[in-house]
Amino acid sequence: MEALAARGLRRFLEPLESAQGALVRVGGEALINFASNDYLGLAASPTLRAAAAAALEQYGVGTGASRLVAGDTVAHQRLEARLAAFERSEAVLLFNTGFAANTGILPALVGSGDAVFSDALNHASLVDGCRLSRARVVVYPHADVEALARALEETPARRKLVVTDTVFSMDGDHAPLAALVALCREQGAALMVDEAHATGVLGPRGAGLCEELGLSGQVDLRMGTLSKAFGGMGAYVATSRPVAELLLNRARPFVFSTALPAALCAAAEAAVDVVEGDVPLREKLWRNIRRFSEGLRALGLPAEPRSAIFPVILGEPEVALAAARHCRERGLLVKAIRPPTVPEGTSRLRFCLSAAHTEGHIDVALEVLRGLRGTRG
């Protein structure tokens, strides 16, 4: 712990004293929250609260068992059916978290004699899922389709699976999805994508980058979370019915975990209705994204309105920590992101935009960053 602290890499917890939202209370202070993945401001939504409360009365607090034993409920079945309709897929299987989904799906699909090809900046859950699979793992340079093509050609394997985030969680950029789909078809590889930071944000109905590009039916597995734009907890994979059946039988986090509380399933079902039906809410998020992006560029900082995630890269951990303190002292909650979450030399502030932010909130953030740039020259 002392060694971590000396390198500026020690972590600690800061409990909120309020519900999640654009404004939160931390340590007795009211802060504008730019640290949350609550992209549509649904985490404290009255609609989701009411749905959860009704299910809580019907089903109680806990489920008492895994779904394969006695933990399955009508609420789980309803949510899977609703998500399958939302994703326009044959089937959906629920998991308790995105981390559980990724570390369960990959080992269930590939193993010894197979090869999995993973983008260098994939989320830690995908990295760990690859490791747990016991397949040969080939890491290709970030978003480098040519390098991936060479790796696919040069790597002998019984089965080949390419896995990538669609929106990368620390940089906010997109995977070259159309090129990946074409390459996987050409090479006979399967393709799995993690839409965690795209679901609810991208696409005409909020179904992610696959929907945005018209590629949903050409991707073998699409993982989405219920804990970001959907405002709740849990995850799911949208895929074919045979693959969903295989995962139900072989994905260890699904088989051996107590099921999600039914109240969370009911809240998620309500969230899907909001995400799909409330187009103005997503439009508000994108107005905020564009406003912040334009403001960052006016400050001379690189920014593109590709997602709700904006990194302000500062270099070393101590610099990022000092910048986070500067923001806190001026009323912003924004966290320093440091290795191993990001590569060495790229410690940063990570700003996340929400539909719950007002124009005033965004302008305050830009003014604080203007002051930060002034202190650093």
mmCIF file of C-alpha atoms in Angstrom:
data_model
loop_
_atom_site.group_PDB
_atom_site.id
_atom_site.type_symbol
_atom_site.label_atom_id
_atom_site.label_comp_id
_atom_site.label_asym_id
_atom_site.label_seq_id
_atom_site.Cartn_x
_atom_site.Cartn_y
_atom_site.Cartn_z
ATOM 1 C CA MET A 1 0.000 0.000 0.000
ATOM 2 C CA GLU A 2 2.861 2.372 0.738
ATOM 3 C CA ALA A 3 4.360 1.605 -2.671
ATOM 4 C CA LEU A 4 1.048 2.343 -4.375
ATOM 5 C CA ALA A 5 0.724 5.613 -2.487
ATOM 6 C CA ALA A 6 4.266 6.635 -3.428
ATOM 7 C CA ARG A 7 3.398 6.194 -7.111
ATOM 8 C CA GLY A 8 0.108 8.068 -6.838
ATOM 9 C CA LEU A 9 -1.848 4.872 -7.463
ATOM 10 C CA ARG A 10 -3.541 4.214 -4.125
ATOM 11 C CA ARG A 11 -7.337 4.133 -4.289
ATOM 12 C CA PHE A 12 -9.933 4.937 -1.648
ATOM 13 C CA LEU A 13 -13.711 5.056 -1.343
ATOM 14 C CA GLU A 14 -15.859 8.190 -1.175
ATOM 15 C CA PRO A 15 -19.457 7.335 -0.257
ATOM 16 C CA LEU A 16 -22.271 9.451 -1.661
ATOM 17 C CA GLU A 17 -24.724 10.887 0.817
ATOM 18 C CA SER A 18 -27.414 11.345 -1.830
ATOM 19 C CA ALA A 19 -29.000 9.557 -4.734
ATOM 20 C CA GLN A 20 -27.060 9.398 -7.966
ATOM 21 C CA GLY A 21 -27.649 12.411 -10.205
ATOM 22 C CA ALA A 22 -26.202 15.514 -11.823
ATOM 23 C CA LEU A 23 -25.824 16.955 -8.308
ATOM 24 C CA VAL A 24 -24.599 14.741 -5.458
ATOM 25 C CA ARG A 25 -23.439 15.147 -1.875
ATOM 26 C CA VAL A 26 -19.992 13.850 -0.908
ATOM 27 C CA GLY A 27 -18.397 14.577 2.457
ATOM 28 C CA GLY A 28 -21.044 17.147 3.217
ATOM 29 C CA GLU A 29 -20.432 19.033 -0.032
ATOM 30 C CA ALA A 30 -22.821 19.510 -2.942
ATOM 31 C CA LEU A 31 -20.947 18.763 -6.156
ATOM 32 C CA ILE A 32 -21.740 18.700 -9.867
ATOM 33 C CA ASN A 33 -21.258 15.077 -10.814
ATOM 34 C CA PHE A 34 -19.174 14.348 -13.910
ATOM 35 C CA ALA A 35 -17.925 10.982 -12.637
ATOM 36 C CA SER A 36 -20.995 8.802 -13.189
ATOM 37 C CA ASN A 37 -22.021 6.510 -16.057
ATOM 38 C CA ASP A 38 -25.682 7.427 -15.435
ATOM 39 C CA TYR A 39 -25.873 8.791 -18.982
ATOM 40 C CA LEU A 40 -29.627 9.409 -19.106
ATOM 41 C CA GLY A 41 -30.117 10.380 -15.472
ATOM 42 C CA LEU A 42 -32.307 7.338 -14.796
ATOM 43 C CA ALA A 43 -30.597 6.023 -11.645
ATOM 44 C CA ALA A 44 -32.956 8.055 -9.436
ATOM 45 C CA SER A 45 -35.878 8.155 -11.875
ATOM 46 C CA PRO A 46 -39.336 8.138 -10.210
ATOM 47 C CA THR A 47 -40.546 5.811 -12.985
ATOM 48 C CA LEU A 48 -37.856 3.236 -12.230
ATOM 49 C CA ARG A 49 -38.346 3.640 -8.469
ATOM 50 C CA ALA A 50 -42.065 2.941 -8.797
ATOM 51 C CA ALA A 51 -41.462 -0.164 -10.900
ATOM 52 C CA ALA A 52 -38.898 -1.454 -8.400
ATOM 53 C CA ALA A 53 -41.165 -0.721 -5.428
ATOM 54 C CA ALA A 54 -44.093 -2.628 -6.955
ATOM 55 C CA ALA A 55 -41.880 -5.637 -7.685
ATOM 56 C CA LEU A 56 -40.405 -5.430 -4.198
ATOM 57 C CA GLU A 57 -43.881 -5.805 -2.738
ATOM 58 C CA GLN A 58 -44.626 -8.804 -4.971
ATOM 59 C CA TYR A 59 -41.301 -10.688 -4.878
ATOM 60 C CA GLY A 60 -39.516 -9.444 -1.751
ATOM 61 C CA VAL A 61 -35.871 -8.436 -1.501
ATOM 62 C CA GLY A 62 -33.747 -11.440 -2.461
ATOM 63 C CA THR A 63 -34.216 -14.267 -4.926
ATOM 64 C CA GLY A 64 -32.726 -16.929 -2.666
ATOM 65 C CA ALA A 65 -31.034 -19.068 -5.323
ATOM 66 C CA SER A 66 -29.532 -19.143 -8.769
ATOM 67 C CA ARG A 67 -32.011 -18.998 -11.612
ATOM 68 C CA LEU A 68 -31.423 -22.664 -12.435
ATOM 69 C CA VAL A 69 -32.426 -23.700 -8.911
ATOM 70 C CA ALA A 70 -35.259 -21.563 -7.533
ATOM 71 C CA GLY A 71 -34.240 -17.950 -8.212
ATOM 72 C CA ASP A 72 -35.940 -17.432 -11.556
ATOM 73 C CA THR A 73 -39.066 -15.247 -11.558
ATOM 74 C CA VAL A 74 -41.591 -13.929 -14.025
ATOM 75 C CA ALA A 75 -39.804 -10.584 -13.708
ATOM 76 C CA HIS A 76 -36.577 -12.120 -15.083
ATOM 77 C CA GLN A 77 -38.437 -13.724 -17.973
ATOM 78 C CA ARG A 78 -40.278 -10.500 -18.789
ATOM 79 C CA LEU A 79 -37.060 -8.497 -18.809
ATOM 80 C CA GLU A 80 -35.287 -10.958 -21.104
ATOM 81 C CA ALA A 81 -38.203 -10.891 -23.535
ATOM 82 C CA ARG A 82 -38.301 -7.077 -23.447
ATOM 83 C CA LEU A 83 -34.550 -6.826 -24.029
ATOM 84 C CA ALA A 84 -34.709 -9.304 -26.925
ATOM 85 C CA ALA A 85 -37.344 -7.113 -28.560
ATOM 86 C CA PHE A 86 -35.248 -4.008 -27.868
ATOM 87 C CA GLU A 87 -32.104 -5.606 -29.326
ATOM 88 C CA ARG A 88 -34.079 -7.328 -32.102
ATOM 89 C CA SER A 89 -32.316 -10.575 -31.313
ATOM 90 C CA GLU A 90 -33.545 -14.163 -31.050
ATOM 91 C CA ALA A 91 -32.717 -14.367 -27.364
ATOM 92 C CA VAL A 92 -31.270 -12.533 -24.380
ATOM 93 C CA LEU A 93 -29.696 -13.978 -21.239
ATOM 94 C CA LEU A 94 -29.339 -11.919 -18.065
ATOM 95 C CA PHE A 95 -26.225 -11.705 -15.911
ATOM 96 C CA ASN A 96 -25.738 -9.984 -12.557
ATOM 97 C CA THR A 97 -23.071 -7.543 -13.819
ATOM 98 C CA GLY A 98 -21.204 -6.718 -16.989
ATOM 99 C CA PHE A 99 -18.052 -8.133 -15.411
ATOM 100 C CA ALA A 100 -19.853 -11.397 -14.680
ATOM 101 C CA ALA A 101 -21.189 -11.507 -18.235
ATOM 102 C CA ASN A 102 -17.811 -11.055 -19.917
ATOM 103 C CA THR A 103 -15.963 -13.425 -17.618
ATOM 104 C CA GLY A 104 -18.705 -16.006 -18.131
ATOM 105 C CA ILE A 105 -19.405 -15.752 -21.843
ATOM 106 C CA LEU A 106 -15.851 -16.091 -23.129
ATOM 107 C CA PRO A 107 -14.873 -19.262 -21.205
ATOM 108 C CA ALA A 108 -18.208 -20.822 -22.190
ATOM 109 C CA LEU A 109 -17.534 -20.293 -25.906
ATOM 110 C CA VAL A 110 -13.803 -20.869 -26.401
ATOM 111 C CA GLY A 111 -11.123 -22.939 -24.725
ATOM 112 C CA SER A 112 -8.007 -24.963 -25.365
ATOM 113 C CA GLY A 113 -7.353 -25.201 -29.102
ATOM 114 C CA ASP A 114 -9.269 -21.987 -29.837
ATOM 115 C CA ALA A 115 -8.031 -18.412 -30.231
ATOM 116 C CA VAL A 116 -9.593 -15.171 -29.034
ATOM 117 C CA PHE A 117 -8.493 -11.831 -30.495
ATOM 118 C CA SER A 118 -8.840 -8.868 -28.135
ATOM 119 C CA ASP A 119 -8.396 -5.120 -28.704
ATOM 120 C CA ALA A 120 -5.525 -3.746 -26.608
ATOM 121 C CA LEU A 121 -7.828 -1.236 -24.870
ATOM 122 C CA ASN A 122 -10.685 -3.606 -24.073
ATOM 123 C CA HIS A 123 -12.300 -3.386 -20.645
ATOM 124 C CA ALA A 124 -10.741 -5.377 -17.813
ATOM 125 C CA SER A 125 -13.724 -7.740 -17.774
ATOM 126 C CA LEU A 126 -13.009 -8.769 -21.357
ATOM 127 C CA VAL A 127 -9.312 -9.113 -20.573
ATOM 128 C CA ASP A 128 -10.105 -11.402 -17.648
ATOM 129 C CA GLY A 129 -12.681 -13.342 -19.663
ATOM 130 C CA CYS A 130 -10.030 -14.021 -22.293
ATOM 131 C CA ARG A 131 -7.588 -15.236 -19.640
ATOM 132 C CA LEU A 132 -10.156 -17.479 -17.982
ATOM 133 C CA SER A 133 -11.126 -19.081 -21.285
ATOM 134 C CA ARG A 134 -7.775 -20.925 -21.566
ATOM 135 C CA ALA A 135 -7.865 -20.196 -25.277
ATOM 136 C CA ARG A 136 -4.863 -18.657 -26.983
ATOM 137 C CA VAL A 137 -5.197 -14.898 -26.507
ATOM 138 C CA VAL A 138 -3.952 -12.572 -29.251
ATOM 139 C CA VAL A 139 -4.022 -8.886 -28.335
ATOM 140 C CA TYR A 140 -4.118 -6.632 -31.389
ATOM 141 C CA PRO A 141 -3.211 -2.897 -31.369
ATOM 142 C CA HIS A 142 -6.136 -0.640 -30.548
ATOM 143 C CA ALA A 143 -8.647 -0.429 -33.416
ATOM 144 C CA ASP A 144 -6.033 -1.709 -35.901
ATOM 145 C CA VAL A 145 -8.019 -3.784 -38.395
ATOM 146 C CA GLU A 146 -4.998 -4.528 -40.577
ATOM 147 C CA ALA A 147 -3.060 -5.923 -37.621
ATOM 148 C CA LEU A 148 -6.083 -8.016 -36.637
ATOM 149 C CA ALA A 149 -6.376 -9.354 -40.191
ATOM 150 C CA ARG A 150 -2.744 -10.488 -40.104
ATOM 151 C CA ALA A 151 -3.236 -12.089 -36.693
ATOM 152 C CA LEU A 152 -6.342 -13.976 -37.862
ATOM 153 C CA GLU A 153 -4.498 -15.271 -40.912
ATOM 154 C CA GLU A 154 -1.374 -16.280 -38.995
ATOM 155 C CA THR A 155 -2.977 -17.907 -35.935
ATOM 156 C CA PRO A 156 -4.020 -21.540 -36.295
ATOM 157 C CA ALA A 157 -7.029 -22.416 -34.141
ATOM 158 C CA ARG A 158 -10.067 -24.670 -34.067
ATOM 159 C CA ARG A 159 -12.375 -21.680 -33.516
ATOM 160 C CA LYS A 160 -11.627 -17.950 -33.668
ATOM 161 C CA LEU A 161 -13.464 -15.255 -31.722
ATOM 162 C CA VAL A 162 -12.860 -11.499 -32.007
ATOM 163 C CA VAL A 163 -13.928 -9.419 -29.005
ATOM 164 C CA THR A 164 -14.053 -5.648 -28.641
ATOM 165 C CA ASP A 165 -15.740 -2.805 -26.840
ATOM 166 C CA THR A 166 -17.849 -0.693 -29.190
ATOM 167 C CA VAL A 167 -17.331 2.494 -27.172
ATOM 168 C CA PHE A 168 -14.092 2.377 -25.203
ATOM 169 C CA SER A 169 -14.683 3.311 -21.602
ATOM 170 C CA MET A 170 -11.647 5.502 -20.949
ATOM 171 C CA ASP A 171 -11.322 7.309 -24.293
ATOM 172 C CA GLY A 172 -14.891 7.394 -25.587
ATOM 173 C CA ASP A 173 -13.856 6.423 -29.117
ATOM 174 C CA HIS A 174 -15.558 3.814 -31.298
ATOM 175 C CA ALA A 175 -14.376 0.446 -32.551
ATOM 176 C CA PRO A 176 -14.140 0.224 -36.361
ATOM 177 C CA LEU A 177 -17.186 -1.988 -36.245
ATOM 178 C CA ALA A 178 -18.133 -2.166 -39.925
ATOM 179 C CA ALA A 179 -14.585 -3.191 -40.851
ATOM 180 C CA LEU A 180 -14.530 -5.774 -38.047
ATOM 181 C CA VAL A 181 -17.798 -7.307 -39.220
ATOM 182 C CA ALA A 182 -16.490 -7.581 -42.786
ATOM 183 C CA LEU A 183 -13.170 -9.053 -41.634
ATOM 184 C CA CYS A 184 -14.777 -11.650 -39.374
ATOM 185 C CA ARG A 185 -17.060 -12.763 -42.201
ATOM 186 C CA GLU A 186 -14.098 -13.056 -44.549
ATOM 187 C CA GLN A 187 -11.990 -14.984 -42.021
ATOM 188 C CA GLY A 188 -14.759 -17.172 -40.614
ATOM 189 C CA ALA A 189 -14.377 -15.761 -37.100
ATOM 190 C CA ALA A 190 -17.159 -15.031 -34.628
ATOM 191 C CA LEU A 191 -17.547 -11.491 -33.268
ATOM 192 C CA MET A 192 -18.539 -10.452 -29.733
ATOM 193 C CA VAL A 193 -18.950 -6.792 -28.783
ATOM 194 C CA ASP A 194 -19.357 -5.031 -25.453
ATOM 195 C CA GLU A 195 -21.922 -2.241 -25.851
ATOM 196 C CA ALA A 196 -21.814 -1.138 -22.200
ATOM 197 C CA HIS A 197 -21.077 2.526 -22.954
ATOM 198 C CA ALA A 198 -23.096 2.604 -26.181
ATOM 199 C CA THR A 199 -26.406 1.098 -25.054
ATOM 200 C CA GLY A 200 -28.925 3.850 -24.368
ATOM 201 C CA VAL A 201 -26.623 6.440 -25.939
ATOM 202 C CA LEU A 202 -26.145 5.487 -29.603
ATOM 203 C CA GLY A 203 -28.598 4.284 -32.221
ATOM 204 C CA PRO A 204 -32.008 5.617 -33.307
ATOM 205 C CA ARG A 205 -33.686 3.649 -30.477
ATOM 206 C CA GLY A 206 -30.703 3.673 -28.123
ATOM 207 C CA ALA A 207 -29.670 0.078 -28.865
ATOM 208 C CA GLY A 208 -25.985 0.916 -29.311
ATOM 209 C CA LEU A 209 -23.333 1.276 -31.991
ATOM 210 C CA CYS A 210 -24.442 -1.915 -33.730
ATOM 211 C CA GLU A 211 -27.874 -0.370 -34.268
ATOM 212 C CA GLU A 212 -26.344 3.003 -35.188
ATOM 213 C CA LEU A 213 -24.447 1.338 -38.060
ATOM 214 C CA GLY A 214 -27.179 -1.129 -39.026
ATOM 215 C CA LEU A 215 -25.025 -4.098 -38.036
ATOM 216 C CA SER A 216 -26.964 -5.679 -35.175
ATOM 217 C CA GLY A 217 -27.880 -8.784 -37.157
ATOM 218 C CA GLN A 218 -24.267 -9.297 -38.255
ATOM 219 C CA VAL A 219 -22.680 -9.453 -34.790
ATOM 220 C CA ASP A 220 -22.795 -12.826 -33.059
ATOM 221 C CA LEU A 221 -22.973 -11.609 -29.450
ATOM 222 C CA ARG A 222 -23.799 -8.151 -28.091
ATOM 223 C CA MET A 223 -23.266 -7.575 -24.385
ATOM 224 C CA GLY A 224 -25.031 -4.631 -22.770
ATOM 225 C CA THR A 225 -25.266 -3.433 -19.192
ATOM 226 C CA LEU A 226 -28.253 -2.264 -17.187
ATOM 227 C CA SER A 227 -26.074 -0.201 -14.835
ATOM 228 C CA LYS A 228 -25.131 2.763 -17.028
ATOM 229 C CA ALA A 229 -27.658 4.478 -19.309
ATOM 230 C CA PHE A 230 -30.374 2.138 -17.956
ATOM 231 C CA GLY A 231 -29.737 3.436 -14.445
ATOM 232 C CA GLY A 232 -29.941 0.138 -12.589
ATOM 233 C CA MET A 233 -27.924 -3.032 -12.140
ATOM 234 C CA GLY A 234 -27.199 -6.124 -14.203
ATOM 235 C CA ALA A 235 -26.160 -7.062 -17.735
ATOM 236 C CA TYR A 236 -27.307 -9.154 -20.667
ATOM 237 C CA VAL A 237 -26.120 -10.764 -23.867
ATOM 238 C CA ALA A 238 -28.182 -10.589 -27.045
ATOM 239 C CA THR A 239 -27.487 -13.512 -29.340
ATOM 240 C CA SER A 240 -29.017 -16.498 -31.129
ATOM 241 C CA ARG A 241 -31.242 -18.885 -29.206
ATOM 242 C CA PRO A 242 -28.767 -21.818 -29.397
ATOM 243 C CA VAL A 243 -25.924 -19.666 -28.051
ATOM 244 C CA ALA A 244 -28.147 -18.344 -25.253
ATOM 245 C CA GLU A 245 -29.044 -21.935 -24.332
ATOM 246 C CA LEU A 246 -25.373 -22.887 -24.318
ATOM 247 C CA LEU A 247 -24.518 -19.967 -22.027
ATOM 248 C CA LEU A 248 -27.403 -20.837 -19.708
ATOM 249 C CA ASN A 249 -25.803 -24.228 -19.268
ATOM 250 C CA ARG A 250 -22.101 -23.331 -19.294
ATOM 251 C CA ALA A 251 -21.496 -19.707 -18.218
ATOM 252 C CA ARG A 252 -20.326 -20.178 -14.640
ATOM 253 C CA PRO A 253 -21.293 -16.718 -13.296
ATOM 254 C CA PHE A 254 -24.839 -17.389 -14.504
ATOM 255 C CA VAL A 255 -25.040 -20.978 -13.285
ATOM 256 C CA PHE A 256 -23.530 -20.409 -9.847
ATOM 257 C CA SER A 257 -24.703 -16.896 -8.839
ATOM 258 C CA THR A 258 -27.845 -16.031 -6.933
ATOM 259 C CA ALA A 259 -30.219 -14.347 -9.358
ATOM 260 C CA LEU A 260 -30.679 -10.587 -9.582
ATOM 261 C CA PRO A 261 -33.451 -9.284 -7.312
ATOM 262 C CA ALA A 262 -36.746 -9.158 -9.194
ATOM 263 C CA ALA A 263 -37.121 -5.493 -8.231
ATOM 264 C CA LEU A 264 -34.019 -4.661 -10.278
ATOM 265 C CA CYS A 265 -35.442 -6.596 -13.226
ATOM 266 C CA ALA A 266 -38.681 -4.620 -13.045
ATOM 267 C CA ALA A 267 -36.760 -1.342 -12.865
ATOM 268 C CA ALA A 268 -34.679 -2.375 -15.884
ATOM 269 C CA GLU A 269 -37.788 -3.258 -17.873
ATOM 270 C CA ALA A 270 -39.149 0.220 -17.154
ATOM 271 C CA ALA A 271 -35.789 1.690 -18.179
ATOM 272 C CA VAL A 272 -35.913 -0.064 -21.560
ATOM 273 C CA ASP A 273 -39.280 1.570 -22.194
ATOM 274 C CA VAL A 274 -37.830 4.983 -21.327
ATOM 275 C CA VAL A 275 -34.677 4.518 -23.394
ATOM 276 C CA GLU A 276 -36.591 3.362 -26.448
ATOM 277 C CA GLY A 277 -39.555 5.717 -26.114
ATOM 278 C CA ASP A 278 -38.156 8.972 -24.742
ATOM 279 C CA VAL A 279 -36.267 10.248 -27.786
ATOM 280 C CA PRO A 280 -36.063 13.823 -26.396
ATOM 281 C CA LEU A 281 -34.136 12.502 -23.384
ATOM 282 C CA ARG A 282 -31.415 11.056 -25.613
ATOM 283 C CA GLU A 283 -31.468 14.221 -27.714
ATOM 284 C CA LYS A 284 -30.816 16.224 -24.527
ATOM 285 C CA LEU A 285 -27.801 14.032 -23.782
ATOM 286 C CA TRP A 286 -26.422 14.651 -27.271
ATOM 287 C CA ARG A 287 -26.927 18.427 -26.981
ATOM 288 C CA ASN A 288 -24.866 18.273 -23.799
ATOM 289 C CA ILE A 289 -22.225 16.132 -25.488
ATOM 290 C CA ARG A 290 -21.886 18.593 -28.369
ATOM 291 C CA ARG A 291 -21.780 21.612 -26.039
ATOM 292 C CA PHE A 292 -19.011 20.097 -23.914
ATOM 293 C CA SER A 293 -17.063 18.955 -26.976
ATOM 294 C CA GLU A 294 -17.187 22.425 -28.521
ATOM 295 C CA GLY A 295 -16.125 23.973 -25.219
ATOM 296 C CA LEU A 296 -13.150 21.646 -24.862
ATOM 297 C CA ARG A 297 -11.979 22.451 -28.382
ATOM 298 C CA ALA A 298 -12.286 26.166 -27.617
ATOM 299 C CA LEU A 299 -9.860 25.541 -24.739
ATOM 300 C CA GLY A 300 -7.434 23.885 -27.131
ATOM 301 C CA LEU A 301 -8.199 20.381 -25.880
ATOM 302 C CA PRO A 302 -8.861 17.527 -28.314
ATOM 303 C CA ALA A 303 -12.501 16.442 -28.240
ATOM 304 C CA GLU A 304 -14.968 14.739 -30.554
ATOM 305 C CA PRO A 305 -18.718 14.283 -29.912
ATOM 306 C CA ARG A 306 -18.604 10.497 -30.320
ATOM 307 C CA SER A 307 -19.937 9.382 -26.936
ATOM 308 C CA ALA A 308 -20.670 10.681 -23.442
ATOM 309 C CA ILE A 309 -17.046 10.088 -22.344
ATOM 310 C CA PHE A 310 -14.367 12.798 -22.559
ATOM 311 C CA PRO A 311 -10.808 12.214 -21.327
ATOM 312 C CA VAL A 312 -8.583 15.136 -20.409
ATOM 313 C CA ILE A 313 -5.181 13.457 -20.559
ATOM 314 C CA LEU A 314 -2.598 14.896 -18.160
ATOM 315 C CA GLY A 315 0.223 12.344 -18.053
ATOM 316 C CA GLU A 316 1.408 11.287 -14.612
ATOM 317 C CA PRO A 317 -0.814 10.131 -11.722
ATOM 318 C CA GLU A 318 0.198 12.983 -9.393
ATOM 319 C CA VAL A 319 -0.774 15.556 -12.019
ATOM 320 C CA ALA A 320 -4.169 13.934 -12.523
ATOM 321 C CA LEU A 321 -4.758 13.772 -8.755
ATOM 322 C CA ALA A 322 -3.890 17.463 -8.398
ATOM 323 C CA ALA A 323 -6.273 18.283 -11.237
ATOM 324 C CA ALA A 324 -9.072 16.304 -9.577
ATOM 325 C CA ARG A 325 -8.466 18.260 -6.342
ATOM 326 C CA HIS A 326 -8.602 21.509 -8.323
ATOM 327 C CA CYS A 327 -11.994 20.470 -9.693
ATOM 328 C CA ARG A 328 -13.289 19.374 -6.270
ATOM 329 C CA GLU A 329 -12.356 22.691 -4.692
ATOM 330 C CA ARG A 330 -14.461 24.398 -7.366
ATOM 331 C CA GLY A 331 -17.526 22.214 -6.985
ATOM 332 C CA LEU A 332 -16.965 19.391 -9.495
ATOM 333 C CA LEU A 333 -16.856 15.667 -8.834
ATOM 334 C CA VAL A 334 -14.520 14.262 -11.486
ATOM 335 C CA LYS A 335 -12.045 11.502 -10.804
ATOM 336 C CA ALA A 336 -8.388 10.970 -11.678
ATOM 337 C CA ILE A 337 -8.060 7.811 -13.766
ATOM 338 C CA ARG A 338 -4.623 6.214 -13.405
ATOM 339 C CA PRO A 339 -2.762 3.007 -14.306
ATOM 340 C CA PRO A 340 -3.549 0.161 -14.492
ATOM 341 C CA THR A 341 -6.953 1.410 -15.660
ATOM 342 C CA VAL A 342 -5.195 3.376 -18.410
ATOM 343 C CA PRO A 343 -1.698 2.961 -19.904
ATOM 344 C CA GLU A 344 1.331 4.463 -18.181
ATOM 345 C CA GLY A 345 1.805 8.117 -19.022
ATOM 346 C CA THR A 346 -1.883 8.700 -19.831
ATOM 347 C CA SER A 347 -3.400 9.473 -16.404
ATOM 348 C CA ARG A 348 -6.378 11.718 -16.895
ATOM 349 C CA LEU A 349 -9.576 13.292 -15.760
ATOM 350 C CA ARG A 350 -12.548 11.420 -17.201
ATOM 351 C CA PHE A 351 -15.660 13.535 -17.701
ATOM 352 C CA CYS A 352 -18.967 11.723 -18.265
ATOM 353 C CA LEU A 353 -21.917 13.683 -19.616
ATOM 354 C CA SER A 354 -25.531 13.019 -18.674
ATOM 355 C CA ALA A 355 -28.912 14.123 -19.921
ATOM 356 C CA ALA A 356 -29.446 15.323 -16.343
ATOM 357 C CA HIS A 357 -26.764 18.002 -16.695
ATOM 358 C CA THR A 358 -27.920 21.524 -17.429
ATOM 359 C CA GLU A 359 -26.126 23.928 -19.750
ATOM 360 C CA GLY A 360 -25.039 25.743 -16.600
ATOM 361 C CA HIS A 361 -23.407 22.598 -15.202
ATOM 362 C CA ILE A 362 -21.443 22.144 -18.421
ATOM 363 C CA ASP A 363 -20.367 25.776 -18.509
ATOM 364 C CA VAL A 364 -19.101 25.535 -14.921
ATOM 365 C CA ALA A 365 -17.028 22.478 -15.860
ATOM 366 C CA LEU A 366 -15.523 24.296 -18.837
ATOM 367 C CA GLU A 367 -14.692 27.314 -16.696
ATOM 368 C CA VAL A 368 -12.979 25.113 -14.120
ATOM 369 C CA LEU A 369 -10.945 23.469 -16.885
ATOM 370 C CA ARG A 370 -10.022 26.892 -18.225
ATOM 371 C CA GLY A 371 -8.660 27.724 -14.791
ATOM 372 C CA LEU A 372 -6.831 24.406 -14.623
ATOM 373 C CA ARG A 373 -5.108 25.102 -17.909
ATOM 374 C CA GLY A 374 -4.122 28.504 -16.575
ATOM 375 C CA THR A 375 -2.469 27.015 -13.489
ATOM 376 C CA ARG A 376 -0.520 24.573 -15.658
ATOM 377 C CA GLY A 377 0.458 27.094 -18.302
#
